[in-house]
């Protein structure tokens, strides 16, 4: 209120509003019910403490509570959250609805754990999370913001990777190379299903993280000898299957123009090539770094074609850092000498200066050439 | 965002429905299946505990079960009555347990039992000393469900109570 008074006086002094208007504004503001943050804080604290007490009571007597009561309680809670979510949907309270759906997801996961505990079920954590992902998918598609889909996409991607590592692919250290492919399939499927902006933002975020992990994994595994060459065939089959699926999604997507489809296809092909490549020693490291730069360039070009400036700028920064890393790798021993250090420092300053001065021009140029 | 009221209602109650089906399915095996009691031993004496779960090996009394080149992908059917294992469900056996061989062990999804933390170490010692057994409920298709953990023929709860009262 103090800030408002100050602003109103300033506007009045500058002649932007009249004294009648000042009077009306202040009158209106004073008549509004005031939020007492102190009271809200105390009530929130009280509710949290009651909640914590309830949880502690249940936890301390957990083993004396019969299985029927535990299960019944869980289903009552799930039903209440579902009903509350349904009543909130369409009322305009988007944040509350999304929070309730997140609560439903958490309660579902807890119930899966409870059923496993009561029935002493075997099975691995990733199987439970895969099941959870499946049953929560429809509700996640109805959300508005990013946070609920973000958790869901992360859970699905992680559990799929662990599942593949456990059941299908030996040795499992190749599994991180599949992360970008799985994320890409989730993102393209979400687009096809007409998912919300929040869902798409979440899947894009995970896709970016997965791609970075995949590129790192390519460089980490590519330059080292493979201890079990036979294990590669299982991995290759899964890899090519996922890659072909992605290409089908890309080329059947009507929202992508031919240039975008070509950029993404080139990216998939180069990624497939670099993830299967086994080249030893230093030449291998420089080759992989070059392939990483090429792939980052394709990703950047795609973001430019979508006019996604922030993501384009982020990729440009990553390219600059990787280029700098490549430069250091190429110099080798020289890097440690004074001459090498001077060159590296100068390059860093040059890159930063170019970036600072010309980043808008670079973005506009990239957008123009991808039109 | 998918906003049709009908879809939203289905979407929000879908997890509840699926979980209810899962709980019902597990319950039905427990209630309707045939019961069998089998001895258990620890398979890794260093640590039988995984979180709050006691992990053990069931003694089917079948020599060479899962030894040799048994595929981990093909299901195996164990008949405790005649102490044999089969690659296909045997028609002559009234109770079969379905599982797979993994790393030389027959796994039927019943090799763990949830126990309270305060009794974990005591129960672990009893199982290591071969005083434990499990009651399984088995469906007609061979799907097994753990019903109870027994220590010297008594439910673990009763056994610990009787120990405390002594």
mmCIF file of N, CA and C in Angstrom, chain B residues 49-148:
data_model
loop_
_atom_site.group_PDB
_atom_site.id
_atom_site.type_symbol
_atom_site.label_atom_id
_atom_site.label_comp_id
_atom_site.label_asym_id
_atom_site.label_seq_id
_atom_site.Cartn_x
_atom_site.Cartn_y
_atom_site.Cartn_z
ATOM 1 N N UNK B 49 18.741 -58.107 3.543
ATOM 2 C CA UNK B 49 17.763 -57.037 3.619
ATOM 3 C C UNK B 49 17.937 -56.055 2.478
ATOM 4 N N UNK B 50 16.804 -55.745 1.857
ATOM 5 C CA UNK B 50 16.829 -54.728 0.814
ATOM 6 C C UNK B 50 15.763 -53.722 1.198
ATOM 7 N N UNK B 51 16.187 -52.616 1.753
ATOM 8 C CA UNK B 51 15.209 -51.680 2.295
ATOM 9 C C UNK B 51 14.546 -52.374 3.450
ATOM 10 N N UNK B 52 13.212 -52.491 3.438
ATOM 11 C CA UNK B 52 12.494 -53.203 4.485
ATOM 12 C C UNK B 52 12.037 -54.563 4.010
ATOM 13 N N UNK B 53 12.659 -55.089 2.972
ATOM 14 C CA UNK B 53 12.275 -56.392 2.449
ATOM 15 C C UNK B 53 13.318 -57.439 2.812
ATOM 16 N N UNK B 54 12.823 -58.607 3.261
ATOM 17 C CA UNK B 54 13.685 -59.756 3.488
ATOM 18 C C UNK B 54 13.726 -60.511 2.165
ATOM 19 N N UNK B 55 14.942 -60.750 1.662
ATOM 20 C CA UNK B 55 15.065 -61.451 0.380
ATOM 21 C C UNK B 55 15.640 -62.835 0.652
ATOM 22 N N UNK B 56 15.076 -63.838 0.061
ATOM 23 C CA UNK B 56 15.450 -65.210 0.379
ATOM 24 C C UNK B 56 15.358 -66.078 -0.876
ATOM 25 N N UNK B 57 15.829 -67.315 -0.716
ATOM 26 C CA UNK B 57 15.703 -68.315 -1.782
ATOM 27 C C UNK B 57 14.739 -69.380 -1.293
ATOM 28 N N UNK B 58 13.816 -69.768 -2.150
ATOM 29 C CA UNK B 58 12.865 -70.812 -1.773
ATOM 30 C C UNK B 58 13.466 -72.172 -2.132
ATOM 31 N N UNK B 59 13.353 -73.099 -1.200
ATOM 32 C CA UNK B 59 13.893 -74.447 -1.424
ATOM 33 C C UNK B 59 12.779 -75.322 -2.010
ATOM 34 N N UNK B 60 12.822 -75.515 -3.332
ATOM 35 C CA UNK B 60 11.816 -76.340 -3.990
ATOM 36 C C UNK B 60 12.172 -77.828 -3.934
ATOM 37 N N UNK B 61 13.352 -78.098 -3.383
ATOM 38 C CA UNK B 61 13.876 -79.466 -3.286
ATOM 39 C C UNK B 61 13.988 -80.123 -4.649
ATOM 40 N N UNK B 62 14.396 -79.329 -5.597
ATOM 41 C CA UNK B 62 14.622 -79.856 -6.944
ATOM 42 C C UNK B 62 16.109 -79.693 -7.230
ATOM 43 N N UNK B 63 16.826 -80.807 -7.340
ATOM 44 C CA UNK B 63 18.262 -80.688 -7.621
ATOM 45 C C UNK B 63 18.474 -80.134 -9.031
ATOM 46 N N UNK B 64 19.521 -79.375 -9.193
ATOM 47 C CA UNK B 64 19.904 -78.829 -10.512
ATOM 48 C C UNK B 64 18.851 -77.907 -11.115
ATOM 49 N N UNK B 65 18.022 -77.319 -10.287
ATOM 50 C CA UNK B 65 17.041 -76.350 -10.802
ATOM 51 C C UNK B 65 17.804 -75.108 -11.252
ATOM 52 N N UNK B 66 17.633 -74.734 -12.499
ATOM 53 C CA UNK B 66 18.301 -73.574 -13.099
ATOM 54 C C UNK B 66 19.809 -73.737 -13.244
ATOM 55 N N UNK B 67 20.280 -74.964 -13.196
ATOM 56 C CA UNK B 67 21.713 -75.150 -13.460
ATOM 57 C C UNK B 67 21.876 -75.449 -14.946
ATOM 58 N N UNK B 68 23.039 -75.297 -15.462
ATOM 59 C CA UNK B 68 23.245 -75.543 -16.896
ATOM 60 C C UNK B 68 22.816 -74.350 -17.730
ATOM 61 N N UNK B 69 22.649 -74.582 -19.042
ATOM 62 C CA UNK B 69 22.349 -73.472 -19.955
ATOM 63 C C UNK B 69 20.852 -73.258 -20.106
ATOM 64 N N UNK B 70 20.226 -72.747 -19.073
ATOM 65 C CA UNK B 70 18.788 -72.485 -19.157
ATOM 66 C C UNK B 70 18.587 -71.037 -19.579
ATOM 67 N N UNK B 71 17.760 -70.868 -20.598
ATOM 68 C CA UNK B 71 17.521 -69.508 -21.096
ATOM 69 C C UNK B 71 16.768 -68.682 -20.051
ATOM 70 N N UNK B 72 17.201 -67.429 -19.880
ATOM 71 C CA UNK B 72 16.523 -66.565 -18.900
ATOM 72 C C UNK B 72 15.222 -66.004 -19.458
ATOM 73 N N UNK B 73 15.012 -66.186 -20.768
ATOM 74 C CA UNK B 73 13.800 -65.618 -21.368
ATOM 75 C C UNK B 73 12.625 -66.590 -21.366
ATOM 76 N N UNK B 74 12.920 -67.884 -21.248
ATOM 77 C CA UNK B 74 11.854 -68.881 -21.332
ATOM 78 C C UNK B 74 11.307 -69.160 -19.931
ATOM 79 N N UNK B 75 9.974 -69.179 -19.751
ATOM 80 C CA UNK B 75 9.440 -69.496 -18.419
ATOM 81 C C UNK B 75 9.683 -70.967 -18.053
ATOM 82 N N UNK B 76 9.842 -71.185 -16.756
ATOM 83 C CA UNK B 76 10.041 -72.549 -16.232
ATOM 84 C C UNK B 76 8.873 -72.836 -15.283
ATOM 85 N N UNK B 77 8.406 -74.067 -15.290
ATOM 86 C CA UNK B 77 7.284 -74.462 -14.416
ATOM 87 C C UNK B 77 7.784 -75.504 -13.426
ATOM 88 N N UNK B 78 7.631 -75.156 -12.155
ATOM 89 C CA UNK B 78 8.107 -76.053 -11.098
ATOM 90 C C UNK B 78 6.911 -76.771 -10.485
ATOM 91 N N UNK B 79 7.036 -78.097 -10.346
ATOM 92 C CA UNK B 79 5.981 -78.864 -9.668
ATOM 93 C C UNK B 79 6.548 -79.358 -8.348
ATOM 94 N N UNK B 80 6.189 -78.728 -7.210
ATOM 95 C CA UNK B 80 6.763 -79.143 -5.924
ATOM 96 C C UNK B 80 6.373 -80.571 -5.543
ATOM 97 N N UNK B 81 5.206 -81.049 -6.048
ATOM 98 C CA UNK B 81 4.726 -82.394 -5.699
ATOM 99 C C UNK B 81 5.711 -83.468 -6.141
ATOM 100 N N UNK B 82 6.086 -83.396 -7.451
ATOM 101 C CA UNK B 82 6.978 -84.446 -7.940
ATOM 102 C C UNK B 82 8.443 -83.980 -8.012
ATOM 103 N N UNK B 83 8.685 -82.758 -7.526
ATOM 104 C CA UNK B 83 10.051 -82.207 -7.443
ATOM 105 C C UNK B 83 10.748 -82.220 -8.803
ATOM 106 N N UNK B 84 9.988 -81.703 -9.787
ATOM 107 C CA UNK B 84 10.540 -81.625 -11.138
ATOM 108 C C UNK B 84 10.287 -80.222 -11.682
ATOM 109 N N UNK B 85 11.114 -79.864 -12.664
ATOM 110 C CA UNK B 85 10.847 -78.601 -13.362
ATOM 111 C C UNK B 85 10.592 -78.909 -14.828
ATOM 112 N N UNK B 86 9.760 -78.092 -15.470
ATOM 113 C CA UNK B 86 9.336 -78.350 -16.846
ATOM 114 C C UNK B 86 9.432 -77.073 -17.680
ATOM 115 N N UNK B 87 9.555 -77.260 -18.992
ATOM 116 C CA UNK B 87 9.577 -76.097 -19.886
ATOM 117 C C UNK B 87 8.155 -75.681 -20.273
ATOM 118 N N UNK B 88 7.196 -76.615 -20.162
ATOM 119 C CA UNK B 88 5.785 -76.324 -20.453
ATOM 120 C C UNK B 88 4.965 -76.745 -19.223
ATOM 121 N N UNK B 89 3.777 -76.140 -18.994
ATOM 122 C CA UNK B 89 2.978 -76.535 -17.824
ATOM 123 C C UNK B 89 2.587 -78.019 -17.892
ATOM 124 N N UNK B 90 2.965 -78.808 -16.897
ATOM 125 C CA UNK B 90 2.646 -80.239 -16.936
ATOM 126 C C UNK B 90 1.179 -80.471 -16.580
ATOM 127 N N UNK B 91 0.519 -81.352 -17.304
ATOM 128 C CA UNK B 91 -0.905 -81.588 -17.048
ATOM 129 C C UNK B 91 -1.111 -82.483 -15.826
ATOM 130 N N UNK B 92 -0.069 -83.212 -15.457
ATOM 131 C CA UNK B 92 -0.210 -84.179 -14.348
ATOM 132 C C UNK B 92 -0.021 -83.537 -12.978
ATOM 133 N N UNK B 93 0.393 -82.296 -12.952
ATOM 134 C CA UNK B 93 0.697 -81.665 -11.663
ATOM 135 C C UNK B 93 -0.467 -80.779 -11.214
ATOM 136 N N UNK B 94 -0.887 -80.943 -9.938
ATOM 137 C CA UNK B 94 -2.047 -80.166 -9.469
ATOM 138 C C UNK B 94 -1.675 -78.737 -9.068
ATOM 139 N N UNK B 95 -0.397 -78.500 -8.781
ATOM 140 C CA UNK B 95 0.040 -77.164 -8.396
ATOM 141 C C UNK B 95 1.376 -76.869 -9.059
ATOM 142 N N UNK B 96 1.383 -75.907 -9.925
ATOM 143 C CA UNK B 96 2.632 -75.522 -10.586
ATOM 144 C C UNK B 96 2.951 -74.069 -10.255
ATOM 145 N N UNK B 97 4.231 -73.787 -10.167
ATOM 146 C CA UNK B 97 4.686 -72.417 -9.905
ATOM 147 C C UNK B 97 5.498 -71.959 -11.118
ATOM 148 N N UNK B 98 5.075 -70.832 -11.679
ATOM 149 C CA UNK B 98 5.731 -70.327 -12.897
ATOM 150 C C UNK B 98 6.790 -69.303 -12.533
ATOM 151 N N UNK B 99 7.936 -69.425 -13.189
ATOM 152 C CA UNK B 99 9.000 -68.446 -12.937
ATOM 153 C C UNK B 99 10.026 -68.492 -14.050
ATOM 154 N N UNK B 100 11.140 -67.819 -13.806
ATOM 155 C CA UNK B 100 12.240 -67.855 -14.778
ATOM 156 C C UNK B 100 13.543 -68.080 -14.040
ATOM 157 N N UNK B 101 14.531 -68.567 -14.789
ATOM 158 C CA UNK B 101 15.860 -68.716 -14.201
ATOM 159 C C UNK B 101 16.657 -67.444 -14.442
ATOM 160 N N UNK B 102 17.182 -66.870 -13.375
ATOM 161 C CA UNK B 102 18.024 -65.674 -13.511
ATOM 162 C C UNK B 102 19.278 -65.879 -12.687
ATOM 163 N N UNK B 103 20.387 -65.852 -13.361
ATOM 164 C CA UNK B 103 21.695 -66.038 -12.705
ATOM 165 C C UNK B 103 21.706 -67.287 -11.823
ATOM 166 N N UNK B 104 21.154 -68.386 -12.338
ATOM 167 C CA UNK B 104 21.200 -69.654 -11.614
ATOM 168 C C UNK B 104 20.157 -69.799 -10.522
ATOM 169 N N UNK B 105 19.279 -68.820 -10.376
ATOM 170 C CA UNK B 105 18.211 -68.884 -9.355
ATOM 171 C C UNK B 105 16.852 -68.921 -10.040
ATOM 172 N N UNK B 106 15.936 -69.700 -9.453
ATOM 173 C CA UNK B 106 14.570 -69.728 -9.962
ATOM 174 C C UNK B 106 13.811 -68.591 -9.294
ATOM 175 N N UNK B 107 13.309 -67.665 -10.123
ATOM 176 C CA UNK B 107 12.619 -66.480 -9.591
ATOM 177 C C UNK B 107 11.160 -66.545 -10.010
ATOM 178 N N UNK B 108 10.261 -66.535 -9.015
ATOM 179 C CA UNK B 108 8.823 -66.594 -9.292
ATOM 180 C C UNK B 108 8.108 -65.328 -8.812
ATOM 181 N N UNK B 109 8.884 -64.305 -8.424
ATOM 182 C CA UNK B 109 8.290 -63.051 -7.945
ATOM 183 C C UNK B 109 7.810 -63.134 -6.505
ATOM 184 N N UNK B 110 8.220 -64.179 -5.775
ATOM 185 C CA UNK B 110 7.792 -64.364 -4.380
ATOM 186 C C UNK B 110 8.996 -64.484 -3.452
ATOM 187 N N UNK B 111 10.110 -63.913 -3.864
ATOM 188 C CA UNK B 111 11.347 -64.114 -3.111
ATOM 189 C C UNK B 111 11.629 -62.965 -2.147
ATOM 190 N N UNK B 112 10.589 -62.182 -1.826
ATOM 191 C CA UNK B 112 10.805 -61.142 -0.839
ATOM 192 C C UNK B 112 9.574 -60.942 0.025
ATOM 193 N N UNK B 113 9.831 -60.488 1.231
ATOM 194 C CA UNK B 113 8.754 -60.306 2.205
ATOM 195 C C UNK B 113 8.996 -58.999 2.938
ATOM 196 N N UNK B 114 7.953 -58.165 2.981
ATOM 197 C CA UNK B 114 8.096 -56.875 3.655
ATOM 198 C C UNK B 114 8.042 -57.070 5.170
ATOM 199 N N UNK B 115 9.038 -56.541 5.885
ATOM 200 C CA UNK B 115 9.054 -56.692 7.342
ATOM 201 C C UNK B 115 9.333 -55.353 8.016
ATOM 202 N N UNK B 116 8.795 -55.155 9.223
ATOM 203 C CA UNK B 116 9.068 -53.901 9.940
ATOM 204 C C UNK B 116 10.547 -53.808 10.294
ATOM 205 N N UNK B 117 11.037 -52.594 10.245
ATOM 206 C CA UNK B 117 12.475 -52.364 10.427
ATOM 207 C C UNK B 117 12.991 -52.875 11.772
ATOM 208 N N UNK B 118 12.140 -52.724 12.822
ATOM 209 C CA UNK B 118 12.635 -53.083 14.157
ATOM 210 C C UNK B 118 12.860 -54.580 14.322
ATOM 211 N N UNK B 119 12.219 -55.395 13.461
ATOM 212 C CA UNK B 119 12.386 -56.856 13.574
ATOM 213 C C UNK B 119 13.295 -57.412 12.491
ATOM 214 N N UNK B 120 13.801 -56.532 11.644
ATOM 215 C CA UNK B 120 14.513 -56.984 10.440
ATOM 216 C C UNK B 120 15.713 -57.876 10.761
ATOM 217 N N UNK B 121 16.569 -57.418 11.655
ATOM 218 C CA UNK B 121 17.822 -58.144 11.910
ATOM 219 C C UNK B 121 17.536 -59.489 12.569
ATOM 220 N N UNK B 122 16.599 -59.504 13.488
ATOM 221 C CA UNK B 122 16.241 -60.751 14.179
ATOM 222 C C UNK B 122 15.713 -61.779 13.171
ATOM 223 N N UNK B 123 14.784 -61.346 12.317
ATOM 224 C CA UNK B 123 14.198 -62.254 11.323
ATOM 225 C C UNK B 123 15.248 -62.717 10.323
ATOM 226 N N UNK B 124 16.149 -61.825 9.978
ATOM 227 C CA UNK B 124 17.221 -62.181 9.043
ATOM 228 C C UNK B 124 18.050 -63.327 9.614
ATOM 229 N N UNK B 125 18.365 -63.265 10.890
ATOM 230 C CA UNK B 125 19.171 -64.336 11.536
ATOM 231 C C UNK B 125 18.401 -65.646 11.534
ATOM 232 N N UNK B 126 17.110 -65.575 11.803
ATOM 233 C CA UNK B 126 16.300 -66.804 11.849
ATOM 234 C C UNK B 126 16.244 -67.463 10.477
ATOM 235 N N UNK B 127 16.120 -66.657 9.423
ATOM 236 C CA UNK B 127 16.073 -67.211 8.071
ATOM 237 C C UNK B 127 17.433 -67.809 7.706
ATOM 238 N N UNK B 128 18.495 -67.120 8.106
ATOM 239 C CA UNK B 128 19.846 -67.644 7.834
ATOM 240 C C UNK B 128 20.069 -68.977 8.528
ATOM 241 N N UNK B 129 19.462 -69.153 9.695
ATOM 242 C CA UNK B 129 19.577 -70.415 10.432
ATOM 243 C C UNK B 129 18.565 -71.453 9.970
ATOM 244 N N UNK B 130 17.965 -71.204 8.829
ATOM 245 C CA UNK B 130 17.048 -72.143 8.153
ATOM 246 C C UNK B 130 15.830 -72.488 9.004
ATOM 247 N N UNK B 131 15.347 -71.501 9.718
ATOM 248 C CA UNK B 131 14.159 -71.757 10.529
ATOM 249 C C UNK B 131 12.914 -71.115 9.905
ATOM 250 N N UNK B 132 13.077 -70.606 8.696
ATOM 251 C CA UNK B 132 11.974 -69.887 8.064
ATOM 252 C C UNK B 132 11.320 -70.663 6.940
ATOM 253 N N UNK B 133 10.059 -70.329 6.668
ATOM 254 C CA UNK B 133 9.351 -70.870 5.494
ATOM 255 C C UNK B 133 8.321 -69.821 5.070
ATOM 256 N N UNK B 134 7.828 -69.965 3.827
ATOM 257 C CA UNK B 134 6.792 -69.037 3.346
ATOM 258 C C UNK B 134 5.565 -69.817 2.916
ATOM 259 N N UNK B 135 4.412 -69.195 3.125
ATOM 260 C CA UNK B 135 3.164 -69.759 2.634
ATOM 261 C C UNK B 135 2.844 -69.016 1.344
ATOM 262 N N UNK B 136 2.712 -69.770 0.269
ATOM 263 C CA UNK B 136 2.382 -69.164 -1.028
ATOM 264 C C UNK B 136 0.959 -69.540 -1.411
ATOM 265 N N UNK B 137 0.310 -68.613 -2.091
ATOM 266 C CA UNK B 137 -0.982 -68.921 -2.690
ATOM 267 C C UNK B 137 -0.755 -68.918 -4.198
ATOM 268 N N UNK B 138 -1.117 -70.024 -4.869
ATOM 269 C CA UNK B 138 -0.760 -70.160 -6.288
ATOM 270 C C UNK B 138 -2.018 -70.318 -7.133
ATOM 271 N N UNK B 139 -2.118 -69.527 -8.185
ATOM 272 C CA UNK B 139 -3.280 -69.618 -9.080
ATOM 273 C C UNK B 139 -3.108 -70.804 -10.031
ATOM 274 N N UNK B 140 -4.151 -71.064 -10.806
ATOM 275 C CA UNK B 140 -4.098 -72.205 -11.727
ATOM 276 C C UNK B 140 -3.047 -72.017 -12.813
ATOM 277 N N UNK B 141 -2.786 -70.771 -13.150
ATOM 278 C CA UNK B 141 -1.812 -70.525 -14.223
ATOM 279 C C UNK B 141 -0.366 -70.548 -13.710
ATOM 280 N N UNK B 142 -0.204 -70.730 -12.393
ATOM 281 C CA UNK B 142 1.155 -70.813 -11.847
ATOM 282 C C UNK B 142 1.651 -69.530 -11.223
ATOM 283 N N UNK B 143 0.817 -68.486 -11.231
ATOM 284 C CA UNK B 143 1.203 -67.206 -10.634
ATOM 285 C C UNK B 143 1.105 -67.325 -9.103
ATOM 286 N N UNK B 144 2.229 -67.081 -8.430
ATOM 287 C CA UNK B 144 2.274 -67.254 -6.970
ATOM 288 C C UNK B 144 2.258 -65.909 -6.252
ATOM 289 N N UNK B 145 1.708 -65.922 -5.046
ATOM 290 C CA UNK B 145 1.614 -64.720 -4.208
ATOM 291 C C UNK B 145 2.024 -65.121 -2.797
ATOM 292 N N UNK B 146 2.844 -64.319 -2.152
ATOM 293 C CA UNK B 146 3.245 -64.636 -0.774
ATOM 294 C C UNK B 146 2.077 -64.319 0.162
ATOM 295 N N UNK B 147 1.773 -65.271 1.052
ATOM 296 C CA UNK B 147 0.707 -65.011 2.030
ATOM 297 C C UNK B 147 1.290 -64.692 3.399
ATOM 298 N N UNK B 148 2.284 -65.487 3.769
ATOM 299 C CA UNK B 148 2.778 -65.324 5.134
ATOM 300 C C UNK B 148 4.207 -65.834 5.235
#
